[in-house]
Amino acid sequence: MTPENVTGPVARHAEGPVWWPGWGGLRWVDGEAGDLLTLRADGVTRQHIDDEYLAFARPRTNGGLVAVGARTLYLADDVDGETRAVATLHEDPRVRMNDGCCDPRGRLLAGSMAYDAAPDGGFVLRLDAEHAVSTVLPRATISNGIGFSPDGRRAYYVDTATHRIDVFDVAEGELRGRRAFVSIPEEQGSPDGLTVAADGSVWVALWGGSAVHGYDATGALVQTIELPVPQVSACTFGGDDLGTLYITTSAQGLPDDHGTEAGSVFAVQPGVRGLPVTLFAG
């Protein structure tokens, strides 16, 4: 199957795609620009949120959105409204937040990394509805995709430097028993953002691998979606039936004359459907 380019190269570093009907469909970030992008019928719109970096955004249960900047948590009371800073997540200028999601209880999970990708320079935080912060993983190198199985009993996690997707058991809301789910050879690229489908399959973007891999619930590779760009950053299911896989790509670090469609969002129908996004309870 051949993915369709649905945006053209509108971003330098497209990341963190999320589909939610309440905010008009597909949104994603242009990380280094600090912008939240929305795909609308008449094109792509931008909203600037964070001056230094924008890691990801999610809708809120009581309306509006939550966004994670380099070190700051932002809230908006309307999906298209102005954001305000409400909490400092950390104060280390060498570290920025990266990918994340909401767990089945509506708590925000947010990973991080050192700007120079120093080993164990990052961590994974959890924020509850009152914005209280706790540490889930004290050490990570390049914290990326996080997602939960349809029954909420398993959590999948990527620290890109490990070249693995790991899996945890979820017990009383806590992540336990970390172990390898899938190991990805270096020649296939580095695992980045991921999403979980309604059938329990796990779909991961391969940075440097020009592809998305789909693995069934046992960890067997069941599908490879090839992209015409090297740096594939993340993916999510969307569309009215959640049957379309939207895939973000990045031109980060590429020369100006790279001659590819990097920075575009692509779409493909892989034959499975996704899960509705979990909203932030705060």
XYZ file of C-alpha atoms in Angstrom, residues 22-227:
206
model
C -13.898 17.644 19.234
C -11.002 19.695 17.910
C -11.734 19.207 14.252
C -9.906 15.975 13.450
C -6.127 15.726 13.179
C -3.657 17.841 15.136
C 0.094 17.496 15.497
C 3.081 19.600 16.504
C 5.967 21.270 14.708
C 8.261 20.758 17.674
C 11.112 23.190 17.099
C 8.696 25.916 15.963
C 6.587 25.503 19.106
C 3.445 25.275 16.969
C 0.285 23.172 17.097
C -1.007 22.345 13.604
C -4.530 21.379 12.563
C -5.588 19.746 9.303
C -8.770 21.434 8.102
C -10.782 21.143 4.906
C -9.175 24.316 3.546
C -5.604 23.483 4.586
C -3.342 23.486 7.633
C -3.568 26.104 10.399
C -0.982 26.886 13.088
C -1.180 28.043 16.686
C 2.019 29.059 18.445
C 2.261 27.726 22.009
C 5.828 27.400 23.303
C 8.831 29.533 22.314
C 11.468 26.819 22.729
C 9.830 23.484 21.914
C 6.398 21.878 21.779
C 6.367 18.164 22.572
C 2.695 17.161 22.211
C -0.902 18.158 22.975
C -4.062 16.325 24.062
C -7.727 17.267 24.490
C -9.164 17.752 27.995
C -12.267 16.141 29.462
C -13.739 19.499 30.481
C -12.977 21.159 27.161
C -9.925 22.780 25.659
C -6.500 21.216 25.465
C -3.311 20.504 27.376
C 0.074 21.046 25.751
C 3.559 20.096 26.912
C 6.380 22.489 26.093
C 10.089 22.107 26.730
C 9.668 22.495 30.501
C 6.161 23.882 30.933
C 2.570 22.618 31.037
C 0.012 24.727 29.179
C -3.794 24.674 29.278
C -6.446 26.197 27.060
C -10.153 26.273 27.942
C -11.186 26.143 24.292
C -9.694 23.891 21.618
C -8.808 26.943 19.542
C -8.244 29.292 22.476
C -5.164 30.946 23.909
C -2.972 28.780 26.114
C -1.623 29.721 29.543
C 1.289 28.277 31.478
C 0.059 26.473 34.604
C 2.990 24.355 35.856
C 6.727 23.900 35.527
C 7.570 20.279 34.785
C 11.304 20.563 35.395
C 13.962 23.268 35.513
C 16.947 21.681 33.775
C 17.824 23.733 30.656
C 19.728 20.744 29.262
C 16.531 18.665 29.066
C 13.300 19.091 27.129
C 10.042 17.169 27.201
C 9.325 14.818 24.312
C 6.497 12.402 23.466
C 3.656 11.308 25.751
C -0.008 10.370 26.113
C -2.802 9.988 28.655
C -3.236 6.778 30.604
C -6.659 5.087 30.990
C -7.297 7.147 34.146
C -6.808 10.411 32.245
C -3.416 11.205 33.751
C -0.771 12.706 31.521
C 2.398 10.699 30.879
C 5.207 12.858 29.508
C 8.686 11.694 28.593
C 11.832 13.740 28.084
C 15.385 13.705 26.746
C 18.579 15.711 27.015
C 19.092 18.088 24.094
C 22.332 16.275 23.311
C 20.659 12.865 23.824
C 23.000 12.069 26.717
C 22.404 8.531 28.038
C 19.822 8.465 30.862
C 19.498 12.254 30.626
C 15.694 12.169 30.538
C 12.804 10.717 32.528
C 9.063 10.053 32.347
C 6.657 12.089 34.467
C 2.979 11.639 35.329
C 0.573 14.505 36.006
C -2.805 14.009 37.642
C -5.928 16.149 37.311
C -4.604 18.602 39.932
C -1.282 18.830 38.038
C 0.643 17.059 40.797
C 3.798 15.596 39.271
C 5.297 12.177 40.018
C 8.138 10.270 38.375
C 7.246 7.061 36.536
C 10.704 6.334 35.075
C 13.680 8.172 36.592
C 15.977 7.520 33.620
C 15.433 7.552 29.877
C 17.648 8.542 26.989
C 15.186 9.488 24.223
C 11.714 8.914 25.646
C 9.251 8.506 22.797
C 6.024 6.613 22.105
C 3.714 5.519 24.928
C 0.420 3.682 24.419
C -1.993 1.314 26.171
C -3.638 -1.927 25.121
C -7.401 -1.848 24.461
C -8.163 -3.360 27.884
C -5.734 -1.005 29.647
C -3.785 -3.903 31.165
C -0.581 -3.359 29.189
C 1.483 -0.276 28.385
C 3.904 -0.046 25.468
C 6.889 2.272 25.620
C 9.801 3.353 23.434
C 13.132 4.669 24.630
C 14.594 5.110 21.161
C 18.176 4.464 22.300
C 17.297 0.877 23.290
C 16.051 -0.040 19.781
C 13.088 -1.737 21.475
C 9.433 -1.410 22.181
C 9.042 -2.401 25.827
C 5.858 -3.535 27.529
C 4.659 -3.087 31.112
C 1.827 -4.666 33.053
C -0.587 -2.079 34.436
C -1.623 -2.839 38.028
C -3.797 -0.359 39.947
C -2.679 2.375 37.578
C 1.042 1.679 38.010
C 3.476 0.334 35.410
C 5.129 -2.912 36.477
C 7.380 -5.628 35.058
C 9.107 -3.827 32.195
C 10.347 -6.204 29.515
C 11.101 -6.267 25.802
C 8.110 -6.586 23.469
C 9.938 -6.107 20.155
C 13.603 -5.512 19.318
C 14.250 -3.572 16.121
C 17.573 -4.046 14.300
C 19.507 -0.827 13.717
C 19.411 -1.282 9.958
C 15.600 -1.023 10.088
C 15.691 2.365 11.797
C 15.062 3.577 15.333
C 11.642 3.243 17.008
C 9.949 6.586 17.649
C 6.270 7.389 18.218
C 3.690 4.605 18.456
C -0.029 3.946 18.580
C -2.147 0.927 19.533
C -5.056 -0.365 17.433
C -8.382 -1.755 18.624
C -7.244 -5.294 17.819
C -4.260 -4.895 20.150
C -1.663 -4.442 17.414
C 1.116 -1.895 17.965
C 2.234 0.508 15.215
C 5.572 2.273 15.500
C 7.306 4.919 13.380
C 10.898 4.153 12.385
C 13.191 7.185 12.451
C 15.837 6.645 9.791
C 13.915 3.623 8.547
C 11.459 5.222 6.076
C 8.658 3.049 7.433
C 6.000 2.228 10.000
C 5.910 -1.297 11.413
C 2.766 -2.989 12.669
C 3.165 -5.772 15.248
C 0.405 -8.031 16.538
C -0.199 -8.509 20.253
C 2.404 -11.292 20.379
C 5.117 -9.057 18.893
C 5.089 -10.608 15.409
C 5.621 -8.189 12.520
C 2.416 -8.195 10.475
C 2.783 -5.152 8.250
C 5.385 -2.721 6.914
C 4.295 0.633 5.500
C 7.039 2.288 3.490
C 7.373 6.090 3.304
